[in-house]
Amino acid sequence: TRTPVNVTVTGAAGQIGYALLFRIASGHLLGPDVPVRLRLLEIPQAVKAAEGTAMELDDCAFPLLSGIDITDDAKTAFDGVNIALLVGARPRTKGMERGDLLEANGGIFKPQGEAINAGAADDVRVLVVGNPANTNALIAQQHAPDVPAERFTAMTRLDHNRALSQLAKKLGVTVSDIKKLTIWGNHSATQYPDLFHAEVNGQVAAQAVNDQDWLENTFIPTVAKRGAAIIEARGASSAASAANAAIDHVYSWVNGTPEGDWTSAAVVSDGSYGVPEGLISSFPVVAKDGRYEIVQGLEIDDFSRARIDASVAELVEERDAVKALGLI
Ligand code: NAX
């Protein structure tokens, strides 16, 4: 029997946590033959709710779940962690300026980065879901100097999946007919879902669509503003789809992407495609041997260039703001 993999989930009592934990425990995160041990990190006021979720996890009698620990202490939560899912974050509330939001999140992701640095397993992989995800990941990464920077990632897989689904609908194909779709930049309204490198049954997706107006004025804004549309319809933000995307992100990272395809993830830039080195920005990535690698050598036309640059400029501003606040 295999040693259980330690999976830490922060914000475990939140709505994404509730959608995520049962799928991790049932084997969807790592595979149907990998036992997991869960560590739930919450703030003190929400520990009781996390305990309630843990009771339900017990009641599922999942064969792969070898234990659950609940804590409000980051050091304890990340001790020996192999997979860290950083979901808990400080949401923007009414009247809050961007600086306040970044500062509040710095107060969460700095100590979590330090705790990962101090106690994580050598193979630790970190996925940040909590917003602003790219910059929160950057803050945590900067406070974990002993962990290879490439182990810190942020989630744009939900945006990727949303784009797949919108495109499949438009063309009357299934999502499995679509390959090589990319989300570039920030997980925010400036993100750029790219159809110029995507393929639909072998044809360039933008050509298959053959409708620049739809691409520019319907597709891109629908994908970029989907989160707001879900809130409007559901009265609560995306939860099950966000949890599903987190599962997809980690599953691909560990088990690899299929030959002839790639996916999207926000990873530390090596300077590719003019994205400043060190920024955590979304790219086309393949996963091989347990590592995400940026797909190289794509030609970027003027339309895509302008969109990528705009989203990257926003990431640069966020990075400069957290630098000015002394958070990195
Ligand atoms: P909830 O407000 O339901 O849950 C957040 C939980 O985090 C709460 O239980 C809270 O007590 C906990 N928490 C706060 N500070 C913490 C800390 N320091 N340590 C541990 N836990 C802490 O939010 P939910 O709907 O679950 O969303 C979680 C985050 O995901 C939000 O920041 C949200 O904006 C973000 N999202 C990111 C997405 C992405 O694609 N990257 C999409 C979905 C989602 O909007």
Short mmCIF file of N, CA and C in Angstrom, two decimals, residues 44 110 228 285 291:
data_model
loop_
_atom_site.label_atom_id
_atom_site.label_comp_id
_atom_site.label_asym_id
_atom_site.label_seq_id
_atom_site.Cartn_x
_atom_site.Cartn_y
_atom_site.Cartn_z
N PRO A 44 -9.96 30.81 13.14
CA PRO A 44 -10.57 30.22 14.34
C PRO A 44 -12.10 30.18 14.31
N LYS A 110 1.57 35.79 2.98
CA LYS A 110 2.95 35.86 3.46
C LYS A 110 3.21 34.79 4.52
N ALA A 228 -18.80 36.94 -12.78
CA ALA A 228 -19.84 37.90 -12.40
C ALA A 228 -21.22 37.40 -12.85
N VAL A 285 0.62 25.73 -21.19
CA VAL A 285 1.59 24.87 -20.50
C VAL A 285 1.33 23.40 -20.82
N ARG A 291 6.13 18.31 -13.91
CA ARG A 291 6.43 19.75 -14.00
C ARG A 291 5.58 20.41 -15.07
#
